């Protein structure tokens, strides 16, 4: 409130009030314009903020001048403004001066003067400081002034008690205690006044009420001063009776009797695992025992709910006996949604009382409290646990300066300024290992119940991210609901829309823990966190984060690291392109998506996702172009790709397949999400670009899944070109699975659509693949016709990769017909075209060389064939092309058999069989096993030969490859005995790995 004489001066608008408050809080000192801007707009100022501050100052000057104030009340001084305090009365300054005078009176034992000055100071208050004024600094200063007022009241009460005025104090003390129930010093004064007023029972009731409140809200017993007063009241100790003359001791001195505090909260019930982390903390004991000069400091970090406090308490209880001078504990409330962070001064005051310093001897000044605290610990060996720390500033004054004490800090942030000693005592707490997570659930829900439902429990702990808080909540729900099965809870948690609700029941709430950390994120970090929740990908790197925010990659990396430091993201590792990859824990991903739904406008979220998909398309198109040797073998959509920095492209695509491999699962997720969001053009173009990886590394399931989702989106959008391209890719994936009928049907659908669209390149690509189907189905004439139709289109388009592919397929047709010289001619032409590409597309070249090797082998040039196959092997290994490698080893084995190098041939076949088993391609594996069986029989190892031939027969039967089945039957006919039915041999399931 501002007054002029007896008149109240109205200050208009929130901005004027905040600005004036900041000037009043800094009388005679310059307040920078930047500070005013930041506080008035809470860190999110408009571009015109500095101009608007100037307007606010002008309005304040006009208001003051209207009340008769001088022009220089608010002075412009670089870099801001200053309030002239000399000719004006500021109640906060007057309050501080009066309290200082009262403190001087106390030190000089002028208690009546002190009481008068304290009363004048306290009478200045008319309610909470700066009520109705916003701004972080203003609110912090208001809190400081409020604390100063309470400290002054406590000091004034001590003076009144020393003067024997306990009767007058009781009514006012009751109200203050009610408003501040956790202030121990005020409780102390109330009990003492009640006792001295002859109300002994009321004093005991006040202690009982205080103790219940402290235990319920803080989990702590009252401090030593209150406990001591309670004991003195119980035995009517004469020391409680006032002396004949008032004496108030103010000198600060260490206590004569050492008090041994033991403030640790109870150990965590059902604590499980964490042996490695506990061992790391044990290093604190080794170091602290080695010297009496350097305290040890440990730090436990981790995401909300991961069990940081539990680990700290488990370790503290385990080593408590090694700290004979006490165990101190403080919750700094850095992430408390109900209370402000704990005041360092208050924590120090409590610690000093716990260490035996009488309340009246605890200094008021923070610096003096720190000095006394460190002096007391210098010769002691105490354990200090500081829980829920948010900033280094919260704990810096609480660290001992010397001695053999040990400090353990827990935080969700990395606290980079905190130097742990020893270094290994900086413990980052991850989620529990699977077995430990199951054990924790079993301890709470019951061993027998979990043992009989182990599979469901395994699923349950994964749905809880193996996060201890979530596990405890889930297990407690099972324990409280005996009629629920583990599977019932698994079903409830499997619904992603409800999972956080299910794990946020009662007092222990997963969502609430995340919210408390989220509120402290910067604006940009919070926005990135939300938008990452929109992208349905398993992990991501900085280019994706930059696209989500539409910022530079460097800026995105800084924000990603902020999210890592605050435990919202974890680093997966470095991918093949040298980029750090980040990911969410599943529960945090769900929370990020919730925040996006609640805080991100729908259009902004959709635009962010489209930027990511478009950026991925830009990189994927360039990766496909580089891997294919040019803009070959692909039809693109009209989707506009995003602009990507050329330096970033060079960095990412030094090895294009490595980028595709690193981003494979992300691209699969993006295709599905883009398809579901109606972005069909992006979905099918991404699929077409990624096919070079899917085919090379045999990721057939990924290829099939992406093509199916993109095809559905293209149909929904009535995108005929997208439908044609995805039908072609669906057929190509079926062809890799040797599903000939399905492949042929999809290719023919695609061919018809391309014809309707007059899309020649697309037609030629389908014709080439249809030729492969016709050849494998025993119709070489149809295959040749398809190839002859495709070849001129590729030549006209300048598509060298596809031209070489057609030529090598023509070479294979001539091989099938027995025209070996003609085959050699086509194969050599194919190799020549493939080698003419700049840069050379090594996979296309490897395929052409394989055909050349086959022609050389069948035309009696085994030595040339061996060299050619070795080159194919080299190219395939360099690209991790498992299909190409299996074929190369198959051909190499045949060439060496023809050269009589049977042992080397066996080695090639055995290696090829191993590679083929990872392809989920029964015909390729069966072909190698057939040749290996024939070779083993020639070597006289009939039992091994029989095993390979039977395995080949089972593979060909499973795929329905009748031609190959007949060949196996002929080879098996050479065995004299009838053979039992073979045991099924199944290759590993799941996608092949590169």
PDB file of N, CA and C in Angstrom, residues 765-852:
ATOM      1  N   UNK A 765       9.523 -51.000 -63.157  1.00  0.00           N
ATOM      2  CA  UNK A 765       9.957 -51.625 -61.899  1.00  0.00           C
ATOM      3  C   UNK A 765       9.114 -52.859 -61.594  1.00  0.00           C
ATOM      4  N   UNK A 766       7.816 -52.773 -61.829  1.00  0.00           N
ATOM      5  CA  UNK A 766       6.941 -53.925 -61.585  1.00  0.00           C
ATOM      6  C   UNK A 766       7.239 -55.038 -62.587  1.00  0.00           C
ATOM      7  N   UNK A 767       7.432 -54.687 -63.864  1.00  0.00           N
ATOM      8  CA  UNK A 767       7.743 -55.699 -64.877  1.00  0.00           C
ATOM      9  C   UNK A 767       9.005 -56.477 -64.509  1.00  0.00           C
ATOM     10  N   UNK A 768       9.995 -55.766 -64.015  1.00  0.00           N
ATOM     11  CA  UNK A 768      11.230 -56.447 -63.612  1.00  0.00           C
ATOM     12  C   UNK A 768      10.967 -57.482 -62.528  1.00  0.00           C
ATOM     13  N   UNK A 769      10.176 -57.106 -61.518  1.00  0.00           N
ATOM     14  CA  UNK A 769       9.910 -58.045 -60.420  1.00  0.00           C
ATOM     15  C   UNK A 769       8.965 -59.160 -60.846  1.00  0.00           C
ATOM     16  N   UNK A 770       8.023 -58.855 -61.740  1.00  0.00           N
ATOM     17  CA  UNK A 770       7.157 -59.919 -62.252  1.00  0.00           C
ATOM     18  C   UNK A 770       7.966 -60.958 -63.011  1.00  0.00           C
ATOM     19  N   UNK A 771       9.008 -60.534 -63.696  1.00  0.00           N
ATOM     20  CA  UNK A 771       9.872 -61.474 -64.416  1.00  0.00           C
ATOM     21  C   UNK A 771      10.493 -62.483 -63.456  1.00  0.00           C
ATOM     22  N   UNK A 772      10.880 -62.002 -62.254  1.00  0.00           N
ATOM     23  CA  UNK A 772      11.451 -62.915 -61.253  1.00  0.00           C
ATOM     24  C   UNK A 772      10.410 -63.954 -60.845  1.00  0.00           C
ATOM     25  N   UNK A 773       9.168 -63.511 -60.630  1.00  0.00           N
ATOM     26  CA  UNK A 773       8.104 -64.444 -60.248  1.00  0.00           C
ATOM     27  C   UNK A 773       7.880 -65.478 -61.353  1.00  0.00           C
ATOM     28  N   UNK A 774       7.767 -65.022 -62.599  1.00  0.00           N
ATOM     29  CA  UNK A 774       7.544 -65.951 -63.707  1.00  0.00           C
ATOM     30  C   UNK A 774       8.685 -66.975 -63.790  1.00  0.00           C
ATOM     31  N   UNK A 775       9.903 -66.498 -63.617  1.00  0.00           N
ATOM     32  CA  UNK A 775      11.034 -67.436 -63.709  1.00  0.00           C
ATOM     33  C   UNK A 775      10.974 -68.475 -62.610  1.00  0.00           C
ATOM     34  N   UNK A 776      10.691 -68.054 -61.388  1.00  0.00           N
ATOM     35  CA  UNK A 776      10.655 -69.001 -60.270  1.00  0.00           C
ATOM     36  C   UNK A 776       9.448 -69.930 -60.369  1.00  0.00           C
ATOM     37  N   UNK A 777       8.405 -69.504 -61.063  1.00  0.00           N
ATOM     38  CA  UNK A 777       7.234 -70.370 -61.246  1.00  0.00           C
ATOM     39  C   UNK A 777       7.327 -71.208 -62.528  1.00  0.00           C
ATOM     40  N   UNK A 778       8.508 -71.176 -63.198  1.00  0.00           N
ATOM     41  CA  UNK A 778       8.738 -72.055 -64.337  1.00  0.00           C
ATOM     42  C   UNK A 778       8.206 -71.552 -65.657  1.00  0.00           C
ATOM     43  N   UNK A 779       8.119 -70.260 -65.853  1.00  0.00           N
ATOM     44  CA  UNK A 779       7.628 -69.693 -67.119  1.00  0.00           C
ATOM     45  C   UNK A 779       8.668 -68.718 -67.659  1.00  0.00           C
ATOM     46  N   UNK A 780       9.801 -69.239 -68.217  1.00  0.00           N
ATOM     47  CA  UNK A 780      10.885 -68.359 -68.666  1.00  0.00           C
ATOM     48  C   UNK A 780      10.482 -67.457 -69.814  1.00  0.00           C
ATOM     49  N   UNK A 781       9.576 -67.893 -70.678  1.00  0.00           N
ATOM     50  CA  UNK A 781       9.180 -67.045 -71.798  1.00  0.00           C
ATOM     51  C   UNK A 781       8.460 -65.788 -71.314  1.00  0.00           C
ATOM     52  N   UNK A 782       7.556 -65.982 -70.356  1.00  0.00           N
ATOM     53  CA  UNK A 782       6.860 -64.821 -69.788  1.00  0.00           C
ATOM     54  C   UNK A 782       7.842 -63.897 -69.086  1.00  0.00           C
ATOM     55  N   UNK A 783       8.816 -64.508 -68.383  1.00  0.00           N
ATOM     56  CA  UNK A 783       9.823 -63.699 -67.697  1.00  0.00           C
ATOM     57  C   UNK A 783      10.614 -62.867 -68.695  1.00  0.00           C
ATOM     58  N   UNK A 784      11.038 -63.498 -69.803  1.00  0.00           N
ATOM     59  CA  UNK A 784      11.814 -62.777 -70.807  1.00  0.00           C
ATOM     60  C   UNK A 784      10.999 -61.641 -71.413  1.00  0.00           C
ATOM     61  N   UNK A 785       9.728 -61.881 -71.628  1.00  0.00           N
ATOM     62  CA  UNK A 785       8.865 -60.852 -72.201  1.00  0.00           C
ATOM     63  C   UNK A 785       8.777 -59.642 -71.266  1.00  0.00           C
ATOM     64  N   UNK A 786       8.635 -59.908 -69.965  1.00  0.00           N
ATOM     65  CA  UNK A 786       8.561 -58.812 -68.986  1.00  0.00           C
ATOM     66  C   UNK A 786       9.869 -58.008 -68.985  1.00  0.00           C
ATOM     67  N   UNK A 787      11.005 -58.704 -69.027  1.00  0.00           N
ATOM     68  CA  UNK A 787      12.298 -58.016 -68.987  1.00  0.00           C
ATOM     69  C   UNK A 787      12.513 -57.180 -70.243  1.00  0.00           C
ATOM     70  N   UNK A 788      12.115 -57.717 -71.393  1.00  0.00           N
ATOM     71  CA  UNK A 788      12.264 -56.958 -72.633  1.00  0.00           C
ATOM     72  C   UNK A 788      11.395 -55.692 -72.619  1.00  0.00           C
ATOM     73  N   UNK A 789      10.251 -55.778 -71.927  1.00  0.00           N
ATOM     74  CA  UNK A 789       9.401 -54.591 -71.817  1.00  0.00           C
ATOM     75  C   UNK A 789       9.978 -53.539 -70.882  1.00  0.00           C
ATOM     76  N   UNK A 790      10.721 -53.959 -69.869  1.00  0.00           N
ATOM     77  CA  UNK A 790      11.242 -53.021 -68.866  1.00  0.00           C
ATOM     78  C   UNK A 790      12.522 -52.343 -69.317  1.00  0.00           C
ATOM     79  N   UNK A 791      13.392 -53.074 -70.065  1.00  0.00           N
ATOM     80  CA  UNK A 791      14.743 -52.587 -70.338  1.00  0.00           C
ATOM     81  C   UNK A 791      14.760 -51.227 -71.049  1.00  0.00           C
ATOM     82  N   UNK A 792      14.022 -51.010 -72.148  1.00  0.00           N
ATOM     83  CA  UNK A 792      14.101 -49.699 -72.823  1.00  0.00           C
ATOM     84  C   UNK A 792      13.599 -48.547 -71.950  1.00  0.00           C
ATOM     85  N   UNK A 793      12.633 -48.822 -71.080  1.00  0.00           N
ATOM     86  CA  UNK A 793      12.136 -47.759 -70.188  1.00  0.00           C
ATOM     87  C   UNK A 793      13.244 -47.307 -69.246  1.00  0.00           C
ATOM     88  N   UNK A 794      13.977 -48.260 -68.661  1.00  0.00           N
ATOM     89  CA  UNK A 794      15.071 -47.912 -67.748  1.00  0.00           C
ATOM     90  C   UNK A 794      16.173 -47.162 -68.491  1.00  0.00           C
ATOM     91  N   UNK A 795      16.473 -47.611 -69.715  1.00  0.00           N
ATOM     92  CA  UNK A 795      17.525 -46.931 -70.475  1.00  0.00           C
ATOM     93  C   UNK A 795      17.111 -45.501 -70.820  1.00  0.00           C
ATOM     94  N   UNK A 796      15.850 -45.311 -71.185  1.00  0.00           N
ATOM     95  CA  UNK A 796      15.374 -43.968 -71.503  1.00  0.00           C
ATOM     96  C   UNK A 796      15.395 -43.071 -70.275  1.00  0.00           C
ATOM     97  N   UNK A 797      15.070 -43.657 -69.115  1.00  0.00           N
ATOM     98  CA  UNK A 797      15.056 -42.883 -67.863  1.00  0.00           C
ATOM     99  C   UNK A 797      16.455 -42.664 -67.296  1.00  0.00           C
ATOM    100  N   UNK A 798      17.457 -43.373 -67.854  1.00  0.00           N
ATOM    101  CA  UNK A 798      18.813 -43.266 -67.316  1.00  0.00           C
ATOM    102  C   UNK A 798      18.963 -43.952 -65.975  1.00  0.00           C
ATOM    103  N   UNK A 799      18.106 -44.919 -65.683  1.00  0.00           N
ATOM    104  CA  UNK A 799      18.139 -45.647 -64.407  1.00  0.00           C
ATOM    105  C   UNK A 799      19.129 -46.808 -64.542  1.00  0.00           C
ATOM    106  N   UNK A 800      20.412 -46.528 -64.253  1.00  0.00           N
ATOM    107  CA  UNK A 800      21.465 -47.513 -64.450  1.00  0.00           C
ATOM    108  C   UNK A 800      21.309 -48.710 -63.522  1.00  0.00           C
ATOM    109  N   UNK A 801      20.890 -48.459 -62.303  1.00  0.00           N
ATOM    110  CA  UNK A 801      20.735 -49.551 -61.346  1.00  0.00           C
ATOM    111  C   UNK A 801      19.697 -50.550 -61.829  1.00  0.00           C
ATOM    112  N   UNK A 802      18.548 -50.058 -62.277  1.00  0.00           N
ATOM    113  CA  UNK A 802      17.499 -50.954 -62.753  1.00  0.00           C
ATOM    114  C   UNK A 802      17.899 -51.621 -64.063  1.00  0.00           C
ATOM    115  N   UNK A 803      18.632 -50.895 -64.929  1.00  0.00           N
ATOM    116  CA  UNK A 803      19.098 -51.496 -66.184  1.00  0.00           C
ATOM    117  C   UNK A 803      20.014 -52.672 -65.894  1.00  0.00           C
ATOM    118  N   UNK A 804      20.956 -52.495 -64.965  1.00  0.00           N
ATOM    119  CA  UNK A 804      21.869 -53.597 -64.643  1.00  0.00           C
ATOM    120  C   UNK A 804      21.104 -54.766 -64.032  1.00  0.00           C
ATOM    121  N   UNK A 805      20.053 -54.464 -63.250  1.00  0.00           N
ATOM    122  CA  UNK A 805      19.241 -55.525 -62.649  1.00  0.00           C
ATOM    123  C   UNK A 805      18.534 -56.347 -63.719  1.00  0.00           C
ATOM    124  N   UNK A 806      17.987 -55.655 -64.744  1.00  0.00           N
ATOM    125  CA  UNK A 806      17.323 -56.377 -65.828  1.00  0.00           C
ATOM    126  C   UNK A 806      18.322 -57.262 -66.570  1.00  0.00           C
ATOM    127  N   UNK A 807      19.510 -56.742 -66.840  1.00  0.00           N
ATOM    128  CA  UNK A 807      20.516 -57.513 -67.572  1.00  0.00           C
ATOM    129  C   UNK A 807      20.954 -58.748 -66.795  1.00  0.00           C
ATOM    130  N   UNK A 808      21.127 -58.612 -65.496  1.00  0.00           N
ATOM    131  CA  UNK A 808      21.548 -59.795 -64.738  1.00  0.00           C
ATOM    132  C   UNK A 808      20.408 -60.801 -64.606  1.00  0.00           C
ATOM    133  N   UNK A 809      19.143 -60.320 -64.622  1.00  0.00           N
ATOM    134  CA  UNK A 809      18.030 -61.261 -64.657  1.00  0.00           C
ATOM    135  C   UNK A 809      17.946 -61.976 -66.011  1.00  0.00           C
ATOM    136  N   UNK A 810      18.264 -61.266 -67.096  1.00  0.00           N
ATOM    137  CA  UNK A 810      18.337 -61.923 -68.404  1.00  0.00           C
ATOM    138  C   UNK A 810      19.433 -62.986 -68.416  1.00  0.00           C
ATOM    139  N   UNK A 811      20.542 -62.671 -67.746  1.00  0.00           N
ATOM    140  CA  UNK A 811      21.619 -63.656 -67.645  1.00  0.00           C
ATOM    141  C   UNK A 811      21.138 -64.912 -66.936  1.00  0.00           C
ATOM    142  N   UNK A 812      20.338 -64.755 -65.881  1.00  0.00           N
ATOM    143  CA  UNK A 812      19.831 -65.916 -65.157  1.00  0.00           C
ATOM    144  C   UNK A 812      18.877 -66.729 -66.015  1.00  0.00           C
ATOM    145  N   UNK A 813      18.056 -66.050 -66.810  1.00  0.00           N
ATOM    146  CA  UNK A 813      17.151 -66.784 -67.707  1.00  0.00           C
ATOM    147  C   UNK A 813      17.928 -67.643 -68.693  1.00  0.00           C
ATOM    148  N   UNK A 814      18.997 -67.122 -69.249  1.00  0.00           N
ATOM    149  CA  UNK A 814      19.804 -67.901 -70.187  1.00  0.00           C
ATOM    150  C   UNK A 814      20.494 -69.059 -69.484  1.00  0.00           C
ATOM    151  N   UNK A 815      20.876 -68.852 -68.222  1.00  0.00           N
ATOM    152  CA  UNK A 815      21.449 -69.967 -67.454  1.00  0.00           C
ATOM    153  C   UNK A 815      20.422 -71.077 -67.296  1.00  0.00           C
ATOM    154  N   UNK A 816      19.180 -70.703 -66.967  1.00  0.00           N
ATOM    155  CA  UNK A 816      18.124 -71.707 -66.796  1.00  0.00           C
ATOM    156  C   UNK A 816      17.900 -72.487 -68.094  1.00  0.00           C
ATOM    157  N   UNK A 817      18.087 -71.834 -69.226  1.00  0.00           N
ATOM    158  CA  UNK A 817      17.868 -72.484 -70.519  1.00  0.00           C
ATOM    159  C   UNK A 817      19.103 -73.258 -70.991  1.00  0.00           C
ATOM    160  N   UNK A 818      20.224 -73.118 -70.293  1.00  0.00           N
ATOM    161  CA  UNK A 818      21.446 -73.806 -70.693  1.00  0.00           C
ATOM    162  C   UNK A 818      22.271 -73.045 -71.693  1.00  0.00           C
ATOM    163  N   UNK A 819      21.928 -71.785 -71.960  1.00  0.00           N
ATOM    164  CA  UNK A 819      22.676 -70.956 -72.906  1.00  0.00           C
ATOM    165  C   UNK A 819      23.760 -70.187 -72.149  1.00  0.00           C
ATOM    166  N   UNK A 820      24.856 -70.878 -71.800  1.00  0.00           N
ATOM    167  CA  UNK A 820      25.843 -70.311 -70.885  1.00  0.00           C
ATOM    168  C   UNK A 820      26.609 -69.143 -71.502  1.00  0.00           C
ATOM    169  N   UNK A 821      26.945 -69.230 -72.762  1.00  0.00           N
ATOM    170  CA  UNK A 821      27.682 -68.126 -73.381  1.00  0.00           C
ATOM    171  C   UNK A 821      26.803 -66.874 -73.474  1.00  0.00           C
ATOM    172  N   UNK A 822      25.526 -67.063 -73.844  1.00  0.00           N
ATOM    173  CA  UNK A 822      24.615 -65.922 -73.868  1.00  0.00           C
ATOM    174  C   UNK A 822      24.459 -65.315 -72.482  1.00  0.00           C
ATOM    175  N   UNK A 823      24.422 -66.204 -71.499  1.00  0.00           N
ATOM    176  CA  UNK A 823      24.314 -65.734 -70.114  1.00  0.00           C
ATOM    177  C   UNK A 823      25.531 -64.910 -69.736  1.00  0.00           C
ATOM    178  N   UNK A 824      26.721 -65.385 -70.129  1.00  0.00           N
ATOM    179  CA  UNK A 824      27.940 -64.625 -69.823  1.00  0.00           C
ATOM    180  C   UNK A 824      27.873 -63.229 -70.424  1.00  0.00           C
ATOM    181  N   UNK A 825      27.369 -63.135 -71.645  1.00  0.00           N
ATOM    182  CA  UNK A 825      27.279 -61.829 -72.293  1.00  0.00           C
ATOM    183  C   UNK A 825      26.390 -60.874 -71.535  1.00  0.00           C
ATOM    184  N   UNK A 826      25.193 -61.332 -71.157  1.00  0.00           N
ATOM    185  CA  UNK A 826      24.283 -60.472 -70.382  1.00  0.00           C
ATOM    186  C   UNK A 826      24.909 -60.094 -69.030  1.00  0.00           C
ATOM    187  N   UNK A 827      25.550 -61.067 -68.373  1.00  0.00           N
ATOM    188  CA  UNK A 827      26.126 -60.811 -67.051  1.00  0.00           C
ATOM    189  C   UNK A 827      27.248 -59.790 -67.130  1.00  0.00           C
ATOM    190  N   UNK A 828      28.084 -59.901 -68.153  1.00  0.00           N
ATOM    191  CA  UNK A 828      29.167 -58.933 -68.305  1.00  0.00           C
ATOM    192  C   UNK A 828      28.612 -57.535 -68.576  1.00  0.00           C
ATOM    193  N   UNK A 829      27.563 -57.474 -69.411  1.00  0.00           N
ATOM    194  CA  UNK A 829      26.924 -56.178 -69.656  1.00  0.00           C
ATOM    195  C   UNK A 829      26.370 -55.595 -68.355  1.00  0.00           C
ATOM    196  N   UNK A 830      25.763 -56.446 -67.533  1.00  0.00           N
ATOM    197  CA  UNK A 830      25.197 -55.990 -66.258  1.00  0.00           C
ATOM    198  C   UNK A 830      26.285 -55.435 -65.346  1.00  0.00           C
ATOM    199  N   UNK A 831      27.419 -56.154 -65.260  1.00  0.00           N
ATOM    200  CA  UNK A 831      28.528 -55.691 -64.420  1.00  0.00           C
ATOM    201  C   UNK A 831      29.064 -54.359 -64.941  1.00  0.00           C
ATOM    202  N   UNK A 832      29.184 -54.243 -66.272  1.00  0.00           N
ATOM    203  CA  UNK A 832      29.695 -53.008 -66.861  1.00  0.00           C
ATOM    204  C   UNK A 832      28.797 -51.820 -66.497  1.00  0.00           C
ATOM    205  N   UNK A 833      27.480 -52.001 -66.629  1.00  0.00           N
ATOM    206  CA  UNK A 833      26.563 -50.909 -66.291  1.00  0.00           C
ATOM    207  C   UNK A 833      26.645 -50.572 -64.804  1.00  0.00           C
ATOM    208  N   UNK A 834      26.711 -51.594 -63.949  1.00  0.00           N
ATOM    209  CA  UNK A 834      26.774 -51.359 -62.504  1.00  0.00           C
ATOM    210  C   UNK A 834      28.050 -50.625 -62.121  1.00  0.00           C
ATOM    211  N   UNK A 835      29.144 -50.969 -62.774  1.00  0.00           N
ATOM    212  CA  UNK A 835      30.417 -50.320 -62.446  1.00  0.00           C
ATOM    213  C   UNK A 835      30.488 -48.902 -62.997  1.00  0.00           C
ATOM    214  N   UNK A 836      29.615 -48.573 -63.958  1.00  0.00           N
ATOM    215  CA  UNK A 836      29.632 -47.220 -64.526  1.00  0.00           C
ATOM    216  C   UNK A 836      28.947 -46.206 -63.631  1.00  0.00           C
ATOM    217  N   UNK A 837      28.201 -46.663 -62.645  1.00  0.00           N
ATOM    218  CA  UNK A 837      27.503 -45.729 -61.748  1.00  0.00           C
ATOM    219  C   UNK A 837      28.518 -45.018 -60.853  1.00  0.00           C
ATOM    220  N   UNK A 838      28.313 -43.747 -60.625  1.00  0.00           N
ATOM    221  CA  UNK A 838      29.203 -42.974 -59.761  1.00  0.00           C
ATOM    222  C   UNK A 838      28.374 -42.190 -58.747  1.00  0.00           C
ATOM    223  N   UNK A 839      28.429 -42.542 -57.452  1.00  0.00           N
ATOM    224  CA  UNK A 839      29.283 -43.612 -56.940  1.00  0.00           C
ATOM    225  C   UNK A 839      28.705 -44.991 -57.263  1.00  0.00           C
ATOM    226  N   UNK A 840      29.567 -45.977 -57.205  1.00  0.00           N
ATOM    227  CA  UNK A 840      29.126 -47.338 -57.501  1.00  0.00           C
ATOM    228  C   UNK A 840      28.187 -47.815 -56.397  1.00  0.00           C
ATOM    229  N   UNK A 841      27.053 -48.355 -56.826  1.00  0.00           N
ATOM    230  CA  UNK A 841      26.114 -48.950 -55.862  1.00  0.00           C
ATOM    231  C   UNK A 841      26.563 -50.379 -55.622  1.00  0.00           C
ATOM    232  N   UNK A 842      27.203 -50.612 -54.491  1.00  0.00           N
ATOM    233  CA  UNK A 842      27.873 -51.897 -54.278  1.00  0.00           C
ATOM    234  C   UNK A 842      26.907 -53.069 -54.265  1.00  0.00           C
ATOM    235  N   UNK A 843      25.662 -52.865 -53.801  1.00  0.00           N
ATOM    236  CA  UNK A 843      24.748 -53.998 -53.766  1.00  0.00           C
ATOM    237  C   UNK A 843      24.317 -54.393 -55.180  1.00  0.00           C
ATOM    238  N   UNK A 844      24.029 -53.385 -56.028  1.00  0.00           N
ATOM    239  CA  UNK A 844      23.693 -53.694 -57.413  1.00  0.00           C
ATOM    240  C   UNK A 844      24.849 -54.407 -58.098  1.00  0.00           C
ATOM    241  N   UNK A 845      26.065 -53.937 -57.849  1.00  0.00           N
ATOM    242  CA  UNK A 845      27.239 -54.566 -58.444  1.00  0.00           C
ATOM    243  C   UNK A 845      27.393 -56.000 -57.943  1.00  0.00           C
ATOM    244  N   UNK A 846      27.137 -56.216 -56.646  1.00  0.00           N
ATOM    245  CA  UNK A 846      27.264 -57.569 -56.093  1.00  0.00           C
ATOM    246  C   UNK A 846      26.271 -58.514 -56.749  1.00  0.00           C
ATOM    247  N   UNK A 847      25.054 -58.067 -56.980  1.00  0.00           N
ATOM    248  CA  UNK A 847      24.054 -58.929 -57.619  1.00  0.00           C
ATOM    249  C   UNK A 847      24.477 -59.292 -59.054  1.00  0.00           C
ATOM    250  N   UNK A 848      24.997 -58.291 -59.779  1.00  0.00           N
ATOM    251  CA  UNK A 848      25.442 -58.566 -61.148  1.00  0.00           C
ATOM    252  C   UNK A 848      26.636 -59.515 -61.158  1.00  0.00           C
ATOM    253  N   UNK A 849      27.555 -59.313 -60.228  1.00  0.00           N
ATOM    254  CA  UNK A 849      28.705 -60.209 -60.142  1.00  0.00           C
ATOM    255  C   UNK A 849      28.279 -61.632 -59.790  1.00  0.00           C
ATOM    256  N   UNK A 850      27.264 -61.756 -58.945  1.00  0.00           N
ATOM    257  CA  UNK A 850      26.798 -63.105 -58.596  1.00  0.00           C
ATOM    258  C   UNK A 850      26.309 -63.828 -59.848  1.00  0.00           C
ATOM    259  N   UNK A 851      25.530 -63.125 -60.693  1.00  0.00           N
ATOM    260  CA  UNK A 851      25.078 -63.751 -61.937  1.00  0.00           C
ATOM    261  C   UNK A 851      26.275 -64.106 -62.829  1.00  0.00           C
ATOM    262  N   UNK A 852      27.255 -63.224 -62.877  1.00  0.00           N
ATOM    263  CA  UNK A 852      28.437 -63.515 -63.677  1.00  0.00           C
ATOM    264  C   UNK A 852      29.143 -64.757 -63.145  1.00  0.00           C
TER     265      UNK A 852
END
